Amino acid sequence: MPPIYLDYHATTPCDRRVANKILQTMVTAFGNASSVDHSYGDEAAQAVKKARQQIAELLNASPTEIIFTSGATESINLAIQGHFARNSTLSRLIVSPIEHKAVLDTCRAIASQKLAEIVWLKVDRQARLDLDYLERVCSQGASLLCIMAANNEVGTIYPLQTISQIAQKYRIPFFCDASQAIGKIPINFADSGITYLTLSGHKLYATKGIGALIVRRGHPLKPLFYGGEQQNGLRPGTLNVSGIVGLGEACHLRRLEMNADEQEIQQKRDRLQNLLLAKIPNLVINGDRGDRLAGNLHISIPNLPNSAIMARIRDKLAISTGSACSSGTTAPSHVLRVMQLPESHLEGAFRIGLGKFTTDAECDRAAEILTDAVAKVAQLLD
């Protein structure tokens, strides 16, 4: 039997309906969407147009605001670097310290180039933002504000409407990495006040290697690279038609099924959470338990090294000790560090992510596997 997959924050399985659309496009509508001299190009262009509409409908955005990329990391770089390339004077860049590494590293690169100085926001032990402090630093002005929609480790959801109202009050463009949130919680781009929004296909049951950046009208960016006039020259290169079609279909299905799916996912998450709380002494739930992604269960098992537990379960249960972008590192998560969790909680931390294909039986079995491993490691260390 393959391991039970509970790492949906790292990546999701591709929905078979999405995969079928992708395959059909690859073998039938395989033309270059920029080829205007024959019907193959026309067919590919129509497929891209439909996908733009499907994405726009999920987010309540205009199809013309959508720029296709290779994924959220490229979208993040295009938005942040492209924004500051238009404004070369030294300014302030306000950033949440628990952003994804792609955002943090890009912001640090901007600071190292002397294009801006970083102002770090404050979060509490549930990874919630200090909104009063946010308003104070925004009142002093800035070139860009960077706050994610939902945290990719502990699942805390951020009040985008309130954040955007503060940003608009002080005329600060608002960049939002929504990679973990889109398809899981409603996001209304038109009414949100967000300036730049990112999404990634493999977080919402499409494939890896496809994503998008939504750019509000009136906020032009400078391209990262050159080589063609595709997508108005902002992101040149032959369009990944099959990937785009898959992303569009995934967004279409999320629009239809998100509410029902997320309710079921939350029920399964709570089932697993309750089983673990009942069987593992001193287990701690990290993040904002009242306002987190439905599929997120981030736990700490104090005083037990997660590496010892992972060694016993990795062939049976696919969970993680942190963000996939930091896999291979031994240092505790920067998110948990910023949350100021005790050292014993950092060493025993696990990120569990459930999705639409997770079953009740898998939750029950996962609880047994993890509980058994914890008991054996605790016995060895006793």
mmCIF file of C-alpha atoms in Angstrom, residues 75-364:
data_model
loop_
_atom_site.group_PDB
_atom_site.id
_atom_site.type_symbol
_atom_site.label_atom_id
_atom_site.label_comp_id
_atom_site.label_asym_id
_atom_site.label_seq_id
_atom_site.Cartn_x
_atom_site.Cartn_y
_atom_site.Cartn_z
ATOM 1 C CA SER A 75 4.418 35.421 -10.199
ATOM 2 C CA ILE A 76 5.857 36.652 -6.895
ATOM 3 C CA ASN A 77 9.116 37.706 -8.534
ATOM 4 C CA LEU A 78 7.347 39.364 -11.447
ATOM 5 C CA ALA A 79 5.075 41.353 -9.146
ATOM 6 C CA ILE A 80 7.629 42.489 -6.564
ATOM 7 C CA GLN A 81 10.647 42.977 -8.821
ATOM 8 C CA GLY A 82 8.510 44.389 -11.617
ATOM 9 C CA HIS A 83 6.918 46.848 -9.202
ATOM 10 C CA PHE A 84 10.203 48.193 -7.841
ATOM 11 C CA ALA A 85 11.813 48.333 -11.281
ATOM 12 C CA ARG A 86 9.230 51.042 -12.002
ATOM 13 C CA ASN A 87 10.231 52.959 -8.885
ATOM 14 C CA SER A 88 14.000 53.254 -8.468
ATOM 15 C CA THR A 89 13.969 55.671 -5.521
ATOM 16 C CA LEU A 90 14.685 54.219 -2.086
ATOM 17 C CA SER A 91 11.434 53.505 -0.285
ATOM 18 C CA ARG A 92 9.851 51.232 2.293
ATOM 19 C CA LEU A 93 8.687 47.676 1.736
ATOM 20 C CA ILE A 94 6.281 46.446 4.430
ATOM 21 C CA VAL A 95 6.378 42.668 4.799
ATOM 22 C CA SER A 96 4.838 40.031 7.038
ATOM 23 C CA PRO A 97 7.716 37.966 8.496
ATOM 24 C CA ILE A 98 5.808 34.701 8.017
ATOM 25 C CA GLU A 99 5.439 34.953 4.253
ATOM 26 C CA HIS A 100 6.472 32.081 2.005
ATOM 27 C CA LYS A 101 10.205 31.889 1.360
ATOM 28 C CA ALA A 102 9.650 32.987 -2.251
ATOM 29 C CA VAL A 103 8.281 36.309 -1.006
ATOM 30 C CA LEU A 104 10.868 36.779 1.733
ATOM 31 C CA ASP A 105 13.817 36.035 -0.547
ATOM 32 C CA THR A 106 12.497 38.355 -3.270
ATOM 33 C CA CYS A 107 11.966 41.168 -0.781
ATOM 34 C CA ARG A 108 15.463 40.691 0.623
ATOM 35 C CA ALA A 109 16.855 40.831 -2.913
ATOM 36 C CA ILE A 110 15.083 44.163 -3.423
ATOM 37 C CA ALA A 111 16.586 45.450 -0.170
ATOM 38 C CA SER A 112 20.079 44.232 -1.126
ATOM 39 C CA GLN A 113 19.808 46.226 -4.371
ATOM 40 C CA LYS A 114 19.051 49.350 -2.303
ATOM 41 C CA LEU A 115 15.650 49.689 -3.958
ATOM 42 C CA ALA A 116 13.806 49.624 -0.637
ATOM 43 C CA GLU A 117 14.251 49.070 3.058
ATOM 44 C CA ILE A 118 12.166 46.335 4.668
ATOM 45 C CA VAL A 119 9.786 47.093 7.526
ATOM 46 C CA TRP A 120 8.718 43.874 9.273
ATOM 47 C CA LEU A 121 5.211 43.467 10.628
ATOM 48 C CA LYS A 122 4.351 41.788 13.939
ATOM 49 C CA VAL A 123 2.473 38.523 14.511
ATOM 50 C CA ASP A 124 1.350 36.746 17.666
ATOM 51 C CA ARG A 125 1.728 33.104 18.743
ATOM 52 C CA GLN A 126 -1.226 32.093 16.560
ATOM 53 C CA ALA A 127 0.415 33.743 13.528
ATOM 54 C CA ARG A 128 -2.207 36.513 13.561
ATOM 55 C CA LEU A 129 -1.181 39.968 12.374
ATOM 56 C CA ASP A 130 -1.017 42.944 14.716
ATOM 57 C CA LEU A 131 -3.388 45.165 12.736
ATOM 58 C CA ASP A 132 -2.785 48.239 14.913
ATOM 59 C CA TYR A 133 0.930 48.004 14.193
ATOM 60 C CA LEU A 134 0.154 47.485 10.501
ATOM 61 C CA GLU A 135 -1.770 50.744 10.436
ATOM 62 C CA ARG A 136 1.002 52.599 12.255
ATOM 63 C CA VAL A 137 3.698 51.555 9.796
ATOM 64 C CA CYS A 138 1.424 52.144 6.798
ATOM 65 C CA SER A 139 0.677 55.648 8.034
ATOM 66 C CA GLN A 140 4.356 56.457 7.429
ATOM 67 C CA GLY A 141 4.044 55.496 3.761
ATOM 68 C CA ALA A 142 5.511 52.678 1.672
ATOM 69 C CA SER A 143 5.998 51.547 -1.905
ATOM 70 C CA LEU A 144 4.472 48.094 -1.367
ATOM 71 C CA LEU A 145 2.745 45.981 1.281
ATOM 72 C CA CYS A 146 3.223 42.179 1.185
ATOM 73 C CA ILE A 147 0.808 39.984 3.151
ATOM 74 C CA MET A 148 -0.345 36.487 2.203
ATOM 75 C CA ALA A 149 -3.981 35.365 2.146
ATOM 76 C CA ALA A 150 -3.389 32.263 4.275
ATOM 77 C CA ASN A 151 -0.258 30.847 5.840
ATOM 78 C CA ASN A 152 1.223 27.828 4.119
ATOM 79 C CA GLU A 153 2.364 26.178 7.354
ATOM 80 C CA VAL A 154 -0.083 26.840 10.191
ATOM 81 C CA GLY A 155 -3.037 27.749 7.950
ATOM 82 C CA THR A 156 -3.980 31.049 9.596
ATOM 83 C CA ILE A 157 -6.289 33.090 7.328
ATOM 84 C CA TYR A 158 -5.714 36.849 7.139
ATOM 85 C CA PRO A 159 -8.418 39.562 7.011
ATOM 86 C CA LEU A 160 -7.769 40.744 3.465
ATOM 87 C CA GLN A 161 -10.591 43.277 3.437
ATOM 88 C CA THR A 162 -9.311 45.027 6.559
ATOM 89 C CA ILE A 163 -5.703 44.900 5.359
ATOM 90 C CA SER A 164 -6.633 46.295 1.975
ATOM 91 C CA GLN A 165 -8.659 49.123 3.538
ATOM 92 C CA ILE A 166 -5.582 50.167 5.517
ATOM 93 C CA ALA A 167 -3.399 49.954 2.403
ATOM 94 C CA GLN A 168 -5.844 52.015 0.354
ATOM 95 C CA LYS A 169 -6.180 54.595 3.122
ATOM 96 C CA TYR A 170 -2.452 55.348 2.812
ATOM 97 C CA ARG A 171 -2.285 54.742 -0.964
ATOM 98 C CA ILE A 172 0.028 51.729 -0.699
ATOM 99 C CA PRO A 173 -0.145 49.011 -3.385
ATOM 100 C CA PHE A 174 -0.977 45.624 -1.819
ATOM 101 C CA PHE A 175 0.708 42.411 -2.977
ATOM 102 C CA CYS A 176 -0.982 39.201 -1.837
ATOM 103 C CA ASP A 177 0.402 35.687 -2.239
ATOM 104 C CA ALA A 178 -2.847 33.709 -2.360
ATOM 105 C CA SER A 179 -1.331 30.402 -3.458
ATOM 106 C CA GLN A 180 -2.608 28.458 -0.452
ATOM 107 C CA ALA A 181 -5.968 30.206 -0.308
ATOM 108 C CA ILE A 182 -7.421 30.229 -3.816
ATOM 109 C CA GLY A 183 -9.882 27.401 -4.279
ATOM 110 C CA LYS A 184 -10.201 27.008 -0.504
ATOM 111 C CA ILE A 185 -11.677 30.329 0.621
ATOM 112 C CA PRO A 186 -13.610 32.930 -1.420
ATOM 113 C CA ILE A 187 -11.488 35.765 -2.825
ATOM 114 C CA ASN A 188 -13.124 38.622 -4.716
ATOM 115 C CA PHE A 189 -10.334 40.424 -6.544
ATOM 116 C CA ALA A 190 -12.507 43.207 -7.939
ATOM 117 C CA ASP A 191 -13.733 44.268 -4.493
ATOM 118 C CA SER A 192 -10.674 43.319 -2.448
ATOM 119 C CA GLY A 193 -8.464 46.307 -3.171
ATOM 120 C CA ILE A 194 -5.547 43.931 -3.769
ATOM 121 C CA THR A 195 -3.117 45.214 -6.397
ATOM 122 C CA TYR A 196 -1.222 42.018 -7.261
ATOM 123 C CA LEU A 197 -2.474 38.488 -6.536
ATOM 124 C CA THR A 198 -0.689 35.166 -7.155
ATOM 125 C CA LEU A 199 -1.955 31.621 -7.641
ATOM 126 C CA SER A 200 -0.366 28.283 -8.468
ATOM 127 C CA GLY A 201 -2.058 25.391 -10.274
ATOM 128 C CA HIS A 202 -0.655 22.563 -8.206
ATOM 129 C CA LYS A 203 -2.218 23.940 -5.020
ATOM 130 C CA LEU A 204 -5.765 23.553 -6.382
ATOM 131 C CA TYR A 205 -5.762 20.185 -8.172
ATOM 132 C CA ALA A 206 -4.154 21.283 -11.443
ATOM 133 C CA THR A 207 -0.559 20.525 -12.461
ATOM 134 C CA LYS A 208 2.820 21.868 -11.452
ATOM 135 C CA GLY A 209 4.478 24.394 -13.733
ATOM 136 C CA ILE A 210 1.473 26.658 -14.282
ATOM 137 C CA GLY A 211 0.291 29.683 -12.334
ATOM 138 C CA ALA A 212 -0.913 33.222 -12.749
ATOM 139 C CA LEU A 213 -0.455 36.766 -11.562
ATOM 140 C CA ILE A 214 -3.508 39.011 -11.386
ATOM 141 C CA VAL A 215 -2.542 42.646 -11.926
ATOM 142 C CA ARG A 216 -5.044 45.403 -11.217
ATOM 143 C CA ARG A 217 -5.480 47.909 -14.020
ATOM 144 C CA GLY A 218 -3.386 51.040 -13.666
ATOM 145 C CA HIS A 219 -0.444 49.282 -12.012
ATOM 146 C CA PRO A 220 2.032 48.467 -14.817
ATOM 147 C CA LEU A 221 5.022 46.235 -14.107
ATOM 148 C CA LYS A 222 8.409 45.971 -15.763
ATOM 149 C CA PRO A 223 9.006 42.482 -17.236
ATOM 150 C CA LEU A 224 11.659 40.214 -15.778
ATOM 151 C CA PHE A 225 12.805 38.967 -19.177
ATOM 152 C CA TYR A 226 12.321 39.617 -22.865
ATOM 153 C CA GLY A 227 11.851 37.698 -26.081
ATOM 154 C CA GLY A 228 8.362 38.223 -27.441
ATOM 155 C CA GLU A 229 5.149 40.202 -27.215
ATOM 156 C CA GLN A 230 3.015 37.445 -25.703
ATOM 157 C CA GLN A 231 0.839 38.684 -22.816
ATOM 158 C CA ASN A 232 1.488 42.296 -23.783
ATOM 159 C CA GLY A 233 5.232 41.775 -23.437
ATOM 160 C CA LEU A 234 4.982 41.471 -19.657
ATOM 161 C CA ARG A 235 5.627 37.736 -19.677
ATOM 162 C CA PRO A 236 6.974 36.729 -23.093
ATOM 163 C CA GLY A 237 7.285 33.158 -24.329
ATOM 164 C CA THR A 238 5.063 30.557 -25.973
ATOM 165 C CA LEU A 239 1.996 30.002 -23.840
ATOM 166 C CA ASN A 240 1.717 26.676 -21.996
ATOM 167 C CA VAL A 241 -1.688 25.981 -23.522
ATOM 168 C CA SER A 242 -2.292 22.589 -21.922
ATOM 169 C CA GLY A 243 -1.235 23.859 -18.500
ATOM 170 C CA ILE A 244 -3.399 26.964 -18.891
ATOM 171 C CA VAL A 245 -6.412 24.847 -19.883
ATOM 172 C CA GLY A 246 -5.816 22.678 -16.814
ATOM 173 C CA LEU A 247 -5.600 25.703 -14.533
ATOM 174 C CA GLY A 248 -8.794 27.100 -16.028
ATOM 175 C CA GLU A 249 -10.646 23.811 -15.550
ATOM 176 C CA ALA A 250 -9.376 23.493 -11.961
ATOM 177 C CA CYS A 251 -10.625 27.015 -11.197
ATOM 178 C CA HIS A 252 -13.962 26.201 -12.809
ATOM 179 C CA LEU A 253 -14.352 23.102 -10.625
ATOM 180 C CA ARG A 254 -13.304 25.009 -7.500
ATOM 181 C CA ARG A 255 -15.953 27.637 -8.196
ATOM 182 C CA LEU A 256 -18.609 24.922 -8.401
ATOM 183 C CA GLU A 257 -17.398 22.619 -5.631
ATOM 184 C CA MET A 258 -15.283 24.662 -3.204
ATOM 185 C CA ASN A 259 -17.902 25.347 -0.534
ATOM 186 C CA ALA A 260 -19.104 21.747 -0.247
ATOM 187 C CA ASP A 261 -15.596 20.307 -0.511
ATOM 188 C CA GLU A 262 -14.132 22.571 2.159
ATOM 189 C CA GLN A 263 -16.932 21.745 4.603
ATOM 190 C CA GLU A 264 -16.203 18.042 4.185
ATOM 191 C CA ILE A 265 -12.458 18.607 4.449
ATOM 192 C CA GLN A 266 -12.927 20.519 7.702
ATOM 193 C CA GLN A 267 -15.009 17.689 9.136
ATOM 194 C CA LYS A 268 -12.265 15.196 8.283
ATOM 195 C CA ARG A 269 -9.605 17.528 9.697
ATOM 196 C CA ASP A 270 -11.530 17.828 12.948
ATOM 197 C CA ARG A 271 -11.977 14.048 13.052
ATOM 198 C CA LEU A 272 -8.226 13.503 12.759
ATOM 199 C CA GLN A 273 -7.475 16.325 15.175
ATOM 200 C CA ASN A 274 -9.777 14.890 17.844
ATOM 201 C CA LEU A 275 -8.295 11.411 17.450
ATOM 202 C CA LEU A 276 -4.776 12.759 17.923
ATOM 203 C CA LEU A 277 -5.741 14.948 20.877
ATOM 204 C CA ALA A 278 -7.346 11.942 22.561
ATOM 205 C CA LYS A 279 -4.377 9.623 22.039
ATOM 206 C CA ILE A 280 -1.224 11.767 22.220
ATOM 207 C CA PRO A 281 -0.474 13.388 25.591
ATOM 208 C CA ASN A 282 0.407 17.111 25.571
ATOM 209 C CA LEU A 283 -0.259 17.504 21.840
ATOM 210 C CA VAL A 284 -0.521 21.176 20.804
ATOM 211 C CA ILE A 285 -2.446 22.641 17.855
ATOM 212 C CA ASN A 286 -0.533 25.531 16.278
ATOM 213 C CA GLY A 287 -2.052 28.514 14.479
ATOM 214 C CA ASP A 288 -5.413 30.213 14.807
ATOM 215 C CA ARG A 289 -7.841 27.365 15.538
ATOM 216 C CA GLY A 290 -10.785 29.677 14.944
ATOM 217 C CA ASP A 291 -9.709 31.013 11.555
ATOM 218 C CA ARG A 292 -7.545 28.629 9.533
ATOM 219 C CA LEU A 293 -7.726 26.721 6.286
ATOM 220 C CA ALA A 294 -10.142 23.805 6.468
ATOM 221 C CA GLY A 295 -7.500 21.221 5.587
ATOM 222 C CA ASN A 296 -4.750 22.524 7.860
ATOM 223 C CA LEU A 297 -3.666 20.676 10.995
ATOM 224 C CA HIS A 298 -0.347 21.892 12.355
ATOM 225 C CA ILE A 299 0.698 20.146 15.543
ATOM 226 C CA SER A 300 3.555 20.007 17.996
ATOM 227 C CA ILE A 301 4.423 17.027 20.161
ATOM 228 C CA PRO A 302 6.600 18.630 22.836
ATOM 229 C CA ASN A 303 9.940 17.101 23.766
ATOM 230 C CA LEU A 304 9.869 14.477 21.022
ATOM 231 C CA PRO A 305 12.115 15.095 17.981
ATOM 232 C CA ASN A 306 10.053 15.051 14.794
ATOM 233 C CA SER A 307 12.970 13.468 12.918
ATOM 234 C CA ALA A 308 12.719 10.315 15.044
ATOM 235 C CA ILE A 309 8.977 10.098 14.470
ATOM 236 C CA MET A 310 9.290 10.776 10.729
ATOM 237 C CA ALA A 311 11.809 7.944 10.402
ATOM 238 C CA ARG A 312 9.134 5.538 11.650
ATOM 239 C CA ILE A 313 6.216 6.792 9.554
ATOM 240 C CA ARG A 314 7.621 8.045 6.241
ATOM 241 C CA ASP A 315 6.770 4.800 4.403
ATOM 242 C CA LYS A 316 3.224 4.811 5.779
ATOM 243 C CA LEU A 317 2.192 8.439 6.087
ATOM 244 C CA ALA A 318 3.089 11.469 3.941
ATOM 245 C CA ILE A 319 3.153 14.528 6.202
ATOM 246 C CA SER A 320 5.887 17.133 6.612
ATOM 247 C CA THR A 321 7.936 18.903 9.246
ATOM 248 C CA GLY A 322 7.690 22.242 7.441
ATOM 249 C CA SER A 323 7.221 23.999 4.135
ATOM 250 C CA ALA A 324 8.284 22.082 1.034
ATOM 251 C CA CYS A 325 10.392 25.069 -0.039
ATOM 252 C CA SER A 326 12.634 24.411 2.972
ATOM 253 C CA SER A 327 12.823 20.624 2.747
ATOM 254 C CA GLY A 328 16.292 19.275 3.282
ATOM 255 C CA THR A 329 17.089 21.891 5.903
ATOM 256 C CA THR A 330 17.422 21.038 9.590
ATOM 257 C CA ALA A 331 16.580 24.449 11.036
ATOM 258 C CA PRO A 332 13.074 24.888 12.477
ATOM 259 C CA SER A 333 10.530 26.757 10.373
ATOM 260 C CA HIS A 334 10.942 30.536 10.229
ATOM 261 C CA VAL A 335 7.167 30.786 10.685
ATOM 262 C CA LEU A 336 7.254 28.936 14.005
ATOM 263 C CA ARG A 337 10.288 30.962 15.080
ATOM 264 C CA VAL A 338 8.499 34.233 14.429
ATOM 265 C CA MET A 339 5.491 32.898 16.350
ATOM 266 C CA GLN A 340 7.903 32.464 19.287
ATOM 267 C CA LEU A 341 6.884 28.903 20.030
ATOM 268 C CA PRO A 342 8.888 27.145 22.765
ATOM 269 C CA GLU A 343 11.935 25.205 21.591
ATOM 270 C CA SER A 344 10.284 21.933 22.596
ATOM 271 C CA HIS A 345 7.358 22.736 20.274
ATOM 272 C CA LEU A 346 9.655 23.589 17.382
ATOM 273 C CA GLU A 347 11.454 20.266 17.548
ATOM 274 C CA GLY A 348 8.220 18.276 17.595
ATOM 275 C CA ALA A 349 6.295 20.138 14.880
ATOM 276 C CA PHE A 350 4.394 18.548 11.992
ATOM 277 C CA ARG A 351 2.330 20.016 9.164
ATOM 278 C CA ILE A 352 -0.629 17.866 8.123
ATOM 279 C CA GLY A 353 -2.656 18.886 5.075
ATOM 280 C CA LEU A 354 -5.961 17.291 4.055
ATOM 281 C CA GLY A 355 -7.701 17.707 0.721
ATOM 282 C CA LYS A 356 -10.755 16.726 -1.284
ATOM 283 C CA PHE A 357 -9.507 13.189 -1.917
ATOM 284 C CA THR A 358 -8.769 12.447 1.765
ATOM 285 C CA THR A 359 -11.103 9.804 3.249
ATOM 286 C CA ASP A 360 -12.375 9.140 6.768
ATOM 287 C CA ALA A 361 -10.636 5.771 6.695
ATOM 288 C CA GLU A 362 -7.339 7.465 5.877
ATOM 289 C CA CYS A 363 -7.809 9.863 8.796
ATOM 290 C CA ASP A 364 -8.433 6.964 11.171
#
